[in-house]
Each structure stands twice: as C-alpha cells, then as structure tokens.
Amino acid sequence: MNGEGGPLDERLGRLRAAVDAAASIGLEAEGARTRTVARRVARRAGFGGAVYVMALAGGTGVGKSSVLNALAGEEVSPAKSVRPTTDAPVAWVPADKRDELDALLDWLKVGSIVTHEGRELDDVAILDLPDIDSVRVEHRATVDALLPRIDAVTWVVDPEKYDDHREHAYWRSLVPHADRLRFVLNKADRLTDADVKVVADDLRARLIASGIPRPEVHVVSAVRGTGIDGLREALADAGHAKVIIATKLETDRAAAAERLGRSVGLDADEGYRPLLAPEDRERRTREAIDGALELVDLDGLARQVRGAVMHRARIGGGSFLGRLIALGSSFTGRRGRRADPAAYLRAWRSRGAMGRVLNPLRAAMVEAAGGLPASSRGRVLTALGALSAEADVARVIDRAVAGAGELEIPRSPLWPVIGALQVVVGAVLLFAVAWMVVLFVAGGGVPVATVSAPLLGPIPMPLALLTASVLISALLGWILGLHAGWIGRRLAAGVGARVEEAIREGVVRDAFGGLDRVEEARRVIAAAADLG
Amino acid sequence: MQNRGGVERERESGRPGPADALGRLADALKRRAASAPGPDREAKAESLRRHVQDYLQPRAADLDAPLLVVILGSTGSGKSSLINALAGRALSPSGVLRPTTRKPVAIGDRDDLGGRMGSLAQRTGLDMRTGEGARRGLVLVDAPDFDSVELENRDKAMELLEVADLAIFVTTATRYADQVPWHVLGRARTRGVPLLAVVNRLPEDAEDADAVLADYRALLERGKLVDSGAAGSLAVVAVPEGALDVERDALAADAIKPIRDALDRLVASHDDRRALARRGLAAALKGIPEAVEAIAGQVDEEQRSVAELRASADRAYGAARQALDDEIKRGTFMRAEVLRQWQEFIGAGQIARFLAEGIGKLVATVRSLIEPAPVAPATEVREAAFADLTALAVQHADTAAQRTATAWSGDRYGALALAADEALWRASPELAERLTTDLEDWARGIGDRIRTLGARRKGWAQAASLGVNVVGTSAVLAVFVHTGGLTGAEVGITAATAVVNQKLLEAIFGEANVVAFVNGARDDLRQLLDQAFADERARWSEKLGATGDPKLATELRRLAHEVAAMVPA
C-alpha cells in the first residue's frame, strides 16, 4: 500500500533511522524495541500477500478449537473437556496456497497444518492458538510471541468467560488493530435467547469501554453449528488479503513510531515541537554569553592591549629613560601582568566562577528535559552532556579566545621618528649637561662670574639647551603616548569586538550542542512518526 | 464462651504472651504498610495485617466464636447459586452478566453477626442476612470474584480469604485450569485455611466429566492442596451442567449434598467446630513465617536499595562540596571587574594615605587634596562577591543534583522518587536566595567582630574613619581572594587585590590578628556552605520517605517466629 508517506519500504527506512537516532541519545532500549517491530514488519511483508493469517484466540475452554472445527466442518484441532487442550497452534489453510504459505507458517512456528479444498475461505490461513489464561503459562508465552505476527484476530469468549481481567488487557493491546479484530461469543446454546442478547450487548458495551469503537460480535454455538455460517461469510467478505496485511503492517509501524516518539516527548496530537521553546533558549543563551564575557573580562583585556601597545611604543620611540624602564619591565614580570593580552585571555579561568556560564546552560537542559517522559529523562540528560557541561563550556571559551586572541601588536612609522628625535634631544641634553659640568666642575675653582658662556638672550646657552631638550623630550613623550594610546584604544576595541563575537558565536553554536543533537534525533523520530 | 481466650489472661498476669506477639506483629505490619513503596507492596503488608488482626487475633482469643465460611471462585463459576442452594432460598441473585456479585452477601444466625463479623461486614460491604437458611455457629459469605475486570472485587475476595475459617472453592469445567484461581489457592494453602472444593458445570458425558475431575484432582495434588480438606483429605464435589434449582436461583440441592452435610455436621457438633477452628488457626500460625518472609525480604531489598541511593547522593554531594571548597581555596572565582573596582578604590584617596608611610603619605595627602575622594564601592563589591560565590555554589549544587538524579533514575525506587519531583534534577530554586541571605548574615557577623576587635586597638579611630563597611568588605575579600597557588602570568588582578587588601587589614589589626580573624571568618563560611549543601542533600532523603526503620525486617521475622511457636489452646 503506497499510502501517505511513500511505500512501506521508505517508511520502514525512516523508522530504522529513528531507531539509530534514539540510540544516539541514550535510548537504546526503546530503539531496540522499535527495531524488533521494524524487522517483524519487513519480514512479514517479504512473505507476500496472497493469504492473510487470522488467529482464534481466547481463554482456555471457551471453544477456540470447536469454532475452527465448526468453520471447517471437520475436526482440524481436537476439542476436549480437559483443560487446557491446545498446546501448540494448529493451522487450517487452503490446499492450493499450502506451498507458498510454507515459509510464513514456518516463521509462525506452526507445525501442525491441515489443508482444505474449500473455495470460500481461500485467502486466509486460520490458526487455532493455545489459551492465554491457564496454569500452563507457556501457552500464554506462545500466544504473546505469536500474536504480533498475526494479521487478523478473532477473539473467542463464552458466557462464563467474557469479563476476565486478563482478556481485557489483551483487548486493550489490540485496540490499534480493531479493524481486523472480531469477537465470537460461543456456547450460545447454554443460554436462553433472551439471555444471549443480554450477554452479547454487555460484551459489546465492555469492548467499547475497552476502546474498540464498533466491535463485531458473532454469537455462535460451535456444538450446534448456529451462527457459524455468518462468521464464515464475514471472514470471506473481510476484504483482500493484501489490504488486510498492508493495513496491519502499517498499523504496527505507525504504533512503533508513535511509541518511540512518546519516549522523546513527541505528542502525536501536537506535532513536532522543540523541547526548549526558542524564546527560553534565547534567554538562556544570552545569560550564558553575558557570563562568558564576564569571565573573559573585556575591560581587562582592553587595558592589556593598551599596555602592550604602550610598551612597544616606548621601546621604539621612548626617551632613553623610557626605554630603560620598558626593557626593565619585561624582566620584572610587570609587562606580563599588565601588557600581555594573549596570556591574559588564556588565563580566563582564574577570573571567576564557571557557574556564570554553566548555570543558565544547565537550567536550559533541565527545562528541556522536563518535556521528556520521566523514564527517559535521565538517559537523555546524560547523553546531552549535562554532566560534562563544565568541560564543554571550558572548551567553547578556550576555542573562542584562542581564535580571537591572537594579535599582532602593531608598530608605527612615527615611533622610530620620535625615537630618532628623542636620541637627538637626548644627545643635546647630554651635551648641555656635559657643558655645564665642564663649566662648573671641570673649570676648577674658576668663579662663575668670570666664566663666559654664549648667551641666548639673557639665558646662558647650556641652561637654555638643557631646558629646551627636557621640554622637547617631554613633548615627544607626550606625543608618543597620545599616539600609542590612540592606536592602543583602536586595537583594543577591535580585539574586544572580535573576542566578544567569537564568544557569542561559540556559545550559540556549541554550548547547546548536546541539546541540538537531541533535537536532531527528535526530528528524525518525528519524521518516522509522520509528525512533520 | 467456654474459653475466654489468652489475651485477657495475659493482661491479668501482666506477662507478654503469644497473643501479645500477634498484636505486635499486626503493629509491625501496619508500620510496614505505611512505609511501603508503591501500592502493591503496601497491599501485601496490609492484607497480611488483616489476616493477623482480623483472623488470628480474634481466633486465638476465642476458638468458639462463629466460623466464617467463605465461598470463593472465578467470575461466573456459580458462587451465588451455591450459597442460594446452601441457604435454601434466593439470597444472592445469580445472573448471566459478569461479574454478577458486587455486594457480597452473608448469612448467619443473628447472634453470630456481631463482633469481628460486624466490623468485617462494614469494611467489605457485606450484606448481612439472617433468618431462614442461617446455620448457628457458621457465617456463610458469597465472596465477589477474583478474576473479572473489577479489580475491587478481587481485593474484597482476597481480604475475605485472609479472614476465613473455611473456604469453599468453586470452579467450573471451563475454568478449573485457569491460572488466577490457582494463585488464590496457593495463598489458601500457605494460609492453611481448610477447604471444600466444587467443580460446577461438568459436561453431561460421564467420561468427559470423569476426565475433568481426574485432571482437577491431579492439579490439586500438584498444588499440594489435597491435605487441606475441611475433614482431612480434600474431596471434590462434582456438579453437572444444568443441575439447577431454578425456583431458588440455586444449584440443585442433591448435587451439593456433600457440602451441605459438611456444614450441617459443623452446626451439629461444637467439638467439630472447635476442632476445625483450631486446625485452621494452627495451620495459619504455621504459615506466618513464610508469609512474613515474603514481606521481610522486600524490606531487606528496599533497605539495600535505599542504602545504595543514599550512598550515591552522599558521594555526589560530598564531591560537589569538595570541589566548591577547592575553588574557594584557589581564590579565583571572583570576577575581575569587581576586583579591579576594589583595587582602584583602595589604591586611591584616603586608603592610600592611610596605608602609605613617610614621603608616600605626603604625596597621597597632596593627591587627595587635588583628586576628589572616590566613593567607597564597599556594598557593591561585597554584593558582587556574594553573587559570584553564590553562582559557584549553585553550579556545584547543580552538578551534585544531576549526578544523583542520573544515578537514581537507573534504580526502581530512585526513579519513582524522581518522577514525583522534577525539581530534583537541579539545585533547589531557593538555594541562590538562601545563600545570599546567609552570606549577608555572615558579613554582618564579620562587621560585629571588626568592631569588637577594633575597640581594643589603638589605630582604630583612624580605621573607623574608613568605615566599618569598607573594612568589612576588605575582610570578606580577604577570605575570598588570596594568592593561593597562582604564579606567573596568572598572578593578575586577583593576587594584586589580595596583596593590597591584606596590607590594609594588617595596618588596622596587626598581622597576627588578621590571620586569626580571616581564619575564623573562613570557618564560619565553611559551616554556612556545609549547612546549605546538607539541606540540598536532605531533599533526596525526604524523597526516600519513611523507608526508615532498618530493623523492621528483623523485627518482622522475630515476631513471625514467636507467632509460629504459639499453640492454640
């Protein structure tokens, strides 16, 4: 049947993909259950659809075998008064289909096969099953193993046994297959006609209450043969074997997919919906990003960048003293503390608690897991990395700072020029100092008044030179500082923006990686369950 | 009442005797029922308690009290038809609809319907009848079925089985090999109640009927029930299909003659009644250890399971608390911007002046004249520091909660507890708020100690001018940040702040005092966090409920053996 969602093969393919998806998020057991169904459906489909299999099921002593014998008009499966009678399933099949049914019956583990030449029921193999309620618990196990492989079921009850708790449990499990389920109320001969009607109506009411909307109930007496013709006709008119088999398999597949969907919190009525509402996810992401930025400390980073630029500027264009101090700071470690942005970034761990990033992420994960059934919550949370979130977050931040934190501290052509000027000024300064030393010290006892020095206006030349060079050096230093500060601020702004962007991207992309994997798996499962 | 039973006698003598053991067993079972996880286990304990309290106790006290005869069987097996036949009138309507009997009917002599029968009637909704058909000394009950879709019926039937002195077990040729009735019979055997058996609706064909009866007997033999008969070996009464007395809505009187005769014999002979009561009681007492063991075994298993759950919670919370301590010790959980704010404040203005000496003091004084005095960010910094510590604590409490939840979700009881409270997957929602309050209290305590300490020191006036708030924040930071094990490039703002901060405190209190003071504050902080984590951990213990008493299993077993050693008078 090429119904909605493509041919069975394709739909089964999606179901298998869903099984893998479930396993990838820790739901191996649920996946394995679904895989069993997928295999069973594929296997049954492989046997071909000329004949469908209908089983007579029910409690011990209600007359399953008698009903089959009555349908067949001969003893197919011996009916006895000692309970339970039928130990292994017996098949009653059309003789001309016997051969092609071989593999199928073998799969159903039916050893005992009786053929018939009748033309009426020529596309159905009828199985007489063991009971489901006797002290022989292995009978029940046989039925439980077999029932899922059966295409259609006729459930037999009798006036004494039509309300047992155990039968109700089976009926409820057969609700999805209600279209291929019919009921036989046997031993009608034990009741008056009026009572038969009362019991049949009560049975119908109970079936409806069990979730079977329009139960088909045949009142028969296998020993007297009444009602058997009606049952036979109903079986003959049940429709094409192919359609019966196809709808059965599709029902199984859909039920398995829906069940798998429920284990990941997918509701058939609601369709696919992410575990974490987009607005919640956005809010938690924002909180995590804010936390990560606090850890990375962009302000501190800017200071470091400015410090590094200033350091380089001093080396390149500082005064003699400035260069000396700059060089010295590299040795004392002061530069490392104040002017090493890359190291500062790398050491983000020492600047705050990871909780600022972690707590909102974990809150989001737990909120998301709240949408899962309690049975799968723990496993999915583990699969989604709730427990390893700490390491994951560290990785995200590490990667972000590693990518953005690499920076070349620039040089400016202006600095060497200033440096050269500083050298000149420094030389002038030295010269002026030397001059004055010569005048005052080396002159040796010569009175100041007699020392003649060229005058620049009223000021003696050495003094003028000294003053001017100090002032010019300071001016150059100020210009250098101004320029380096400007470059540093620009660079810091650039680096800061880059780190911030990298953190944002990293958190958005990776911090919810586990959740994204779970959502991806849920989408695959939703597709298998036809939940768009 | 010839034998006014043991209980009264014991009370007079003031010595605890066997009947007292029954009371204590009932009490222990009651406690068990109250603390059992899940309705199934609760029902198991409760049903045994009923047996002890409503059958064993009254029966041990008085062997001459009327016998309770309960007719048990599958739905549609003909229990009502049987009681109607035994009463000789249509007491309980039989019918074709399943299940027929919802309100069980009892019949007995007016004098026999009081006492334990009265309370039993009330609890199980027995419709007590008297008059025609009643037998003196016997109360006959038509129990509801135990296998229809009405689960309430099963509960009532099983309760009646627990208190019966004699059970008449009805089945049919269709039903006799059903599994559920054999479970009920299994309990009847361990309970030791004397039995009568009826197979109804036997096929007309004599050969078939014999085959069914033989098969049924074989099953009874396999079920070790053949010796449980009311009069020794268990006789099976065969009722053929259609053997009905339509007028009385009953089984044909002659078909059930053996049952009627057995009951009539009991009515006629006080000694027979007493012997039956004694035999039932003796068997029931003997069966107690096995029944109790089934429950005590469950208790043991739960205790093991609970111990494992507790241990996994202990491990998770212990590890988390340790990790939190480690991070506090490392001293790096504070945000850098907060520390910078504090360092800048301390490095400038009056604090600098306060710290500096000699020429530096002069410079600082001059600077403080030019620069405006910075506003002390003491409150902001302290609050930010608390927010950071709280975030850290919540982080570790979250980790512990998720670890525990993951471990628990793999366990039956653990999963049960978790399913009931989704909030367990995270630290409790109040944790952050609670810690903030606690930390504020802690800071207040530090402030008080600073004042006391300061009052004894010379330099206090100067320090006081900084404000207790500033000194307090400084002390808080001294606990939170320290150079720890940091080296090289890592020694950043954290260590720098720690150093300045330490200087400030030492200047105020003296070096030795600061160490003692900070250690004291750190101990208080540790206690505060211990308490918070203990409370987080306690949420899990609460979920384990009252599975508490670890001695319950031992007590149950001991009492069971005391009870089994009782010999009916």
PDB file of N, CA, C and O in Angstrom, chain A residues 237-278:
ATOM      1  N   ASP A 237     -15.831 -12.100   3.470  1.00  0.00           N
ATOM      2  CA  ASP A 237     -16.033 -10.725   2.991  1.00  0.00           C
ATOM      3  C   ASP A 237     -15.078  -9.734   3.632  1.00  0.00           C
ATOM      4  O   ASP A 237     -15.260  -8.523   3.526  1.00  0.00           O
ATOM      5  N   ALA A 238     -14.075 -10.240   4.340  1.00  0.00           N
ATOM      6  CA  ALA A 238     -13.222  -9.341   5.129  1.00  0.00           C
ATOM      7  C   ALA A 238     -12.420  -8.396   4.255  1.00  0.00           C
ATOM      8  O   ALA A 238     -11.893  -7.399   4.744  1.00  0.00           O
ATOM      9  N   GLY A 239     -12.317  -8.665   2.967  1.00  0.00           N
ATOM     10  CA  GLY A 239     -11.533  -7.792   2.089  1.00  0.00           C
ATOM     11  C   GLY A 239     -10.360  -8.555   1.539  1.00  0.00           C
ATOM     12  O   GLY A 239     -10.150  -9.727   1.853  1.00  0.00           O
ATOM     13  N   HIS A 240      -9.601  -7.852   0.689  1.00  0.00           N
ATOM     14  CA  HIS A 240      -8.459  -8.520   0.064  1.00  0.00           C
ATOM     15  C   HIS A 240      -7.367  -8.781   1.091  1.00  0.00           C
ATOM     16  O   HIS A 240      -7.088  -7.938   1.931  1.00  0.00           O
ATOM     17  N   ALA A 241      -6.768  -9.941   0.962  1.00  0.00           N
ATOM     18  CA  ALA A 241      -5.689 -10.300   1.879  1.00  0.00           C
ATOM     19  C   ALA A 241      -4.602  -9.232   1.870  1.00  0.00           C
ATOM     20  O   ALA A 241      -4.087  -8.820   2.916  1.00  0.00           O
ATOM     21  N   LYS A 242      -4.284  -8.760   0.656  1.00  0.00           N
ATOM     22  CA  LYS A 242      -3.219  -7.756   0.518  1.00  0.00           C
ATOM     23  C   LYS A 242      -3.505  -6.525   1.367  1.00  0.00           C
ATOM     24  O   LYS A 242      -2.631  -5.981   2.036  1.00  0.00           O
ATOM     25  N   VAL A 243      -4.758  -6.076   1.294  1.00  0.00           N
ATOM     26  CA  VAL A 243      -5.123  -4.862   2.032  1.00  0.00           C
ATOM     27  C   VAL A 243      -5.069  -5.121   3.533  1.00  0.00           C
ATOM     28  O   VAL A 243      -4.560  -4.308   4.306  1.00  0.00           O
ATOM     29  N   ILE A 244      -5.568  -6.278   3.932  1.00  0.00           N
ATOM     30  CA  ILE A 244      -5.563  -6.613   5.362  1.00  0.00           C
ATOM     31  C   ILE A 244      -4.127  -6.615   5.895  1.00  0.00           C
ATOM     32  O   ILE A 244      -3.815  -6.019   6.929  1.00  0.00           O
ATOM     33  N   ILE A 245      -3.244  -7.271   5.144  1.00  0.00           N
ATOM     34  CA  ILE A 245      -1.854  -7.364   5.586  1.00  0.00           C
ATOM     35  C   ILE A 245      -1.213  -5.980   5.619  1.00  0.00           C
ATOM     36  O   ILE A 245      -0.558  -5.595   6.588  1.00  0.00           O
ATOM     37  N   ALA A 246      -1.437  -5.217   4.542  1.00  0.00           N
ATOM     38  CA  ALA A 246      -0.803  -3.897   4.452  1.00  0.00           C
ATOM     39  C   ALA A 246      -1.269  -2.984   5.572  1.00  0.00           C
ATOM     40  O   ALA A 246      -0.463  -2.294   6.208  1.00  0.00           O
ATOM     41  N   THR A 247      -2.570  -2.977   5.856  1.00  0.00           N
ATOM     42  CA  THR A 247      -3.045  -2.088   6.929  1.00  0.00           C
ATOM     43  C   THR A 247      -2.512  -2.568   8.272  1.00  0.00           C
ATOM     44  O   THR A 247      -2.142  -1.762   9.124  1.00  0.00           O
ATOM     45  N   LYS A 248      -2.442  -3.888   8.446  1.00  0.00           N
ATOM     46  CA  LYS A 248      -1.888  -4.410   9.698  1.00  0.00           C
ATOM     47  C   LYS A 248      -0.449  -3.939   9.887  1.00  0.00           C
ATOM     48  O   LYS A 248      -0.063  -3.438  10.949  1.00  0.00           O
ATOM     49  N   LEU A 249       0.364  -4.092   8.849  1.00  0.00           N
ATOM     50  CA  LEU A 249       1.777  -3.744   8.965  1.00  0.00           C
ATOM     51  C   LEU A 249       1.937  -2.245   9.174  1.00  0.00           C
ATOM     52  O   LEU A 249       2.766  -1.796   9.976  1.00  0.00           O
ATOM     53  N   GLU A 250       1.132  -1.469   8.447  1.00  0.00           N
ATOM     54  CA  GLU A 250       1.216  -0.020   8.608  1.00  0.00           C
ATOM     55  C   GLU A 250       0.822   0.379  10.035  1.00  0.00           C
ATOM     56  O   GLU A 250       1.440   1.240  10.654  1.00  0.00           O
ATOM     57  N   THR A 251      -0.189  -0.294  10.567  1.00  0.00           N
ATOM     58  CA  THR A 251      -0.599  -0.002  11.940  1.00  0.00           C
ATOM     59  C   THR A 251       0.541  -0.295  12.918  1.00  0.00           C
ATOM     60  O   THR A 251       0.844   0.504  13.804  1.00  0.00           O
ATOM     61  N   ASP A 252       1.198  -1.431  12.718  1.00  0.00           N
ATOM     62  CA  ASP A 252       2.324  -1.789  13.589  1.00  0.00           C
ATOM     63  C   ASP A 252       3.434  -0.749  13.504  1.00  0.00           C
ATOM     64  O   ASP A 252       3.979  -0.312  14.512  1.00  0.00           O
ATOM     65  N   ARG A 253       3.749  -0.391  12.249  1.00  0.00           N
ATOM     66  CA  ARG A 253       4.839   0.556  12.051  1.00  0.00           C
ATOM     67  C   ARG A 253       4.493   1.888  12.712  1.00  0.00           C
ATOM     68  O   ARG A 253       5.296   2.456  13.453  1.00  0.00           O
ATOM     69  N   ALA A 254       3.277   2.365  12.460  1.00  0.00           N
ATOM     70  CA  ALA A 254       2.885   3.672  12.992  1.00  0.00           C
ATOM     71  C   ALA A 254       2.876   3.639  14.522  1.00  0.00           C
ATOM     72  O   ALA A 254       3.323   4.576  15.177  1.00  0.00           O
ATOM     73  N   ALA A 255       2.376   2.523  15.088  1.00  0.00           N
ATOM     74  CA  ALA A 255       2.312   2.428  16.552  1.00  0.00           C
ATOM     75  C   ALA A 255       3.718   2.433  17.140  1.00  0.00           C
ATOM     76  O   ALA A 255       3.987   3.085  18.154  1.00  0.00           O
ATOM     77  N   ALA A 256       4.634   1.706  16.477  1.00  0.00           N
ATOM     78  CA  ALA A 256       6.015   1.658  16.987  1.00  0.00           C
ATOM     79  C   ALA A 256       6.654   3.038  16.920  1.00  0.00           C
ATOM     80  O   ALA A 256       7.331   3.481  17.850  1.00  0.00           O
ATOM     81  N   ALA A 257       6.411   3.733  15.792  1.00  0.00           N
ATOM     82  CA  ALA A 257       6.993   5.071  15.637  1.00  0.00           C
ATOM     83  C   ALA A 257       6.409   6.025  16.666  1.00  0.00           C
ATOM     84  O   ALA A 257       7.125   6.826  17.279  1.00  0.00           O
ATOM     85  N   GLU A 258       5.116   5.913  16.882  1.00  0.00           N
ATOM     86  CA  GLU A 258       4.479   6.820  17.839  1.00  0.00           C
ATOM     87  C   GLU A 258       4.999   6.552  19.248  1.00  0.00           C
ATOM     88  O   GLU A 258       5.254   7.479  20.022  1.00  0.00           O
ATOM     89  N   ARG A 259       5.176   5.276  19.546  1.00  0.00           N
ATOM     90  CA  ARG A 259       5.669   4.917  20.868  1.00  0.00           C
ATOM     91  C   ARG A 259       7.086   5.449  21.086  1.00  0.00           C
ATOM     92  O   ARG A 259       7.418   5.989  22.132  1.00  0.00           O
ATOM     93  N   LEU A 260       7.897   5.309  20.045  1.00  0.00           N
ATOM     94  CA  LEU A 260       9.256   5.832  20.131  1.00  0.00           C
ATOM     95  C   LEU A 260       9.198   7.350  20.301  1.00  0.00           C
ATOM     96  O   LEU A 260       9.967   7.946  21.063  1.00  0.00           O
ATOM     97  N   GLY A 261       8.264   7.959  19.579  1.00  0.00           N
ATOM     98  CA  GLY A 261       8.070   9.404  19.697  1.00  0.00           C
ATOM     99  C   GLY A 261       7.725   9.808  21.121  1.00  0.00           C
ATOM    100  O   GLY A 261       8.261  10.784  21.649  1.00  0.00           O
ATOM    101  N   ARG A 262       6.865   9.036  21.750  1.00  0.00           N
ATOM    102  CA  ARG A 262       6.485   9.374  23.127  1.00  0.00           C
ATOM    103  C   ARG A 262       7.694   9.333  24.062  1.00  0.00           C
ATOM    104  O   ARG A 262       7.803  10.124  24.985  1.00  0.00           O
ATOM    105  N   SER A 263       8.617   8.414  23.782  1.00  0.00           N
ATOM    106  CA  SER A 263       9.792   8.312  24.665  1.00  0.00           C
ATOM    107  C   SER A 263      10.704   9.529  24.546  1.00  0.00           C
ATOM    108  O   SER A 263      11.545   9.762  25.393  1.00  0.00           O
ATOM    109  N   VAL A 264      10.547  10.311  23.471  1.00  0.00           N
ATOM    110  CA  VAL A 264      11.309  11.560  23.388  1.00  0.00           C
ATOM    111  C   VAL A 264      10.377  12.760  23.492  1.00  0.00           C
ATOM    112  O   VAL A 264      10.671  13.843  22.998  1.00  0.00           O
ATOM    113  N   GLY A 265       9.226  12.540  24.107  1.00  0.00           N
ATOM    114  CA  GLY A 265       8.333  13.657  24.400  1.00  0.00           C
ATOM    115  C   GLY A 265       7.593  14.202  23.193  1.00  0.00           C
ATOM    116  O   GLY A 265       7.179  15.356  23.195  1.00  0.00           O
ATOM    117  N   LEU A 266       7.420  13.383  22.151  1.00  0.00           N
ATOM    118  CA  LEU A 266       6.657  13.837  20.996  1.00  0.00           C
ATOM    119  C   LEU A 266       5.211  13.392  21.154  1.00  0.00           C
ATOM    120  O   LEU A 266       4.938  12.231  21.432  1.00  0.00           O
ATOM    121  N   ASP A 267       4.327  14.337  20.979  1.00  0.00           N
ATOM    122  CA  ASP A 267       2.912  14.052  21.129  1.00  0.00           C
ATOM    123  C   ASP A 267       2.274  14.018  19.743  1.00  0.00           C
ATOM    124  O   ASP A 267       2.402  14.964  18.965  1.00  0.00           O
ATOM    125  N   ALA A 268       1.607  12.897  19.458  1.00  0.00           N
ATOM    126  CA  ALA A 268       1.034  12.735  18.120  1.00  0.00           C
ATOM    127  C   ALA A 268       0.051  13.856  17.792  1.00  0.00           C
ATOM    128  O   ALA A 268      -0.098  14.248  16.642  1.00  0.00           O
ATOM    129  N   ASP A 269      -0.627  14.396  18.796  1.00  0.00           N
ATOM    130  CA  ASP A 269      -1.614  15.435  18.527  1.00  0.00           C
ATOM    131  C   ASP A 269      -0.981  16.808  18.331  1.00  0.00           C
ATOM    132  O   ASP A 269      -1.551  17.667  17.671  1.00  0.00           O
ATOM    133  N   GLU A 270       0.189  16.983  18.923  1.00  0.00           N
ATOM    134  CA  GLU A 270       0.768  18.316  18.879  1.00  0.00           C
ATOM    135  C   GLU A 270       1.746  18.505  17.730  1.00  0.00           C
ATOM    136  O   GLU A 270       2.061  19.630  17.357  1.00  0.00           O
ATOM    137  N   GLY A 271       2.263  17.405  17.197  1.00  0.00           N
ATOM    138  CA  GLY A 271       3.288  17.513  16.175  1.00  0.00           C
ATOM    139  C   GLY A 271       4.631  17.823  16.806  1.00  0.00           C
ATOM    140  O   GLY A 271       4.751  17.872  18.032  1.00  0.00           O
ATOM    141  N   TYR A 272       5.617  18.023  15.934  1.00  0.00           N
ATOM    142  CA  TYR A 272       6.957  18.275  16.448  1.00  0.00           C
ATOM    143  C   TYR A 272       7.032  19.642  17.113  1.00  0.00           C
ATOM    144  O   TYR A 272       6.550  20.636  16.592  1.00  0.00           O
ATOM    145  N   ARG A 273       7.661  19.671  18.240  1.00  0.00           N
ATOM    146  CA  ARG A 273       7.862  20.927  18.957  1.00  0.00           C
ATOM    147  C   ARG A 273       9.163  20.782  19.731  1.00  0.00           C
ATOM    148  O   ARG A 273       9.360  19.772  20.391  1.00  0.00           O
ATOM    149  N   PRO A 274      10.076  21.769  19.605  1.00  0.00           N
ATOM    150  CA  PRO A 274      11.358  21.600  20.307  1.00  0.00           C
ATOM    151  C   PRO A 274      11.154  21.537  21.814  1.00  0.00           C
ATOM    152  O   PRO A 274      10.204  22.118  22.351  1.00  0.00           O
ATOM    153  N   LEU A 275      12.041  20.823  22.487  1.00  0.00           N
ATOM    154  CA  LEU A 275      11.926  20.650  23.932  1.00  0.00           C
ATOM    155  C   LEU A 275      12.044  21.986  24.640  1.00  0.00           C
ATOM    156  O   LEU A 275      11.382  22.232  25.647  1.00  0.00           O
ATOM    157  N   LEU A 276      12.920  22.827  24.103  1.00  0.00           N
ATOM    158  CA  LEU A 276      13.137  24.122  24.743  1.00  0.00           C
ATOM    159  C   LEU A 276      12.557  25.174  23.806  1.00  0.00           C
ATOM    160  O   LEU A 276      12.977  25.276  22.653  1.00  0.00           O
ATOM    161  N   ALA A 277      11.598  25.941  24.300  1.00  0.00           N
ATOM    162  CA  ALA A 277      10.970  26.965  23.455  1.00  0.00           C
ATOM    163  C   ALA A 277      12.050  27.947  23.003  1.00  0.00           C
ATOM    164  O   ALA A 277      12.952  28.274  23.782  1.00  0.00           O
ATOM    165  N   PRO A 278      11.968  28.409  21.745  1.00  0.00           N
ATOM    166  CA  PRO A 278      13.021  29.278  21.219  1.00  0.00           C
ATOM    167  C   PRO A 278      13.291  30.489  22.105  1.00  0.00           C
ATOM    168  O   PRO A 278      14.454  30.873  22.295  1.00  0.00           O
TER     169      PRO A 278
END
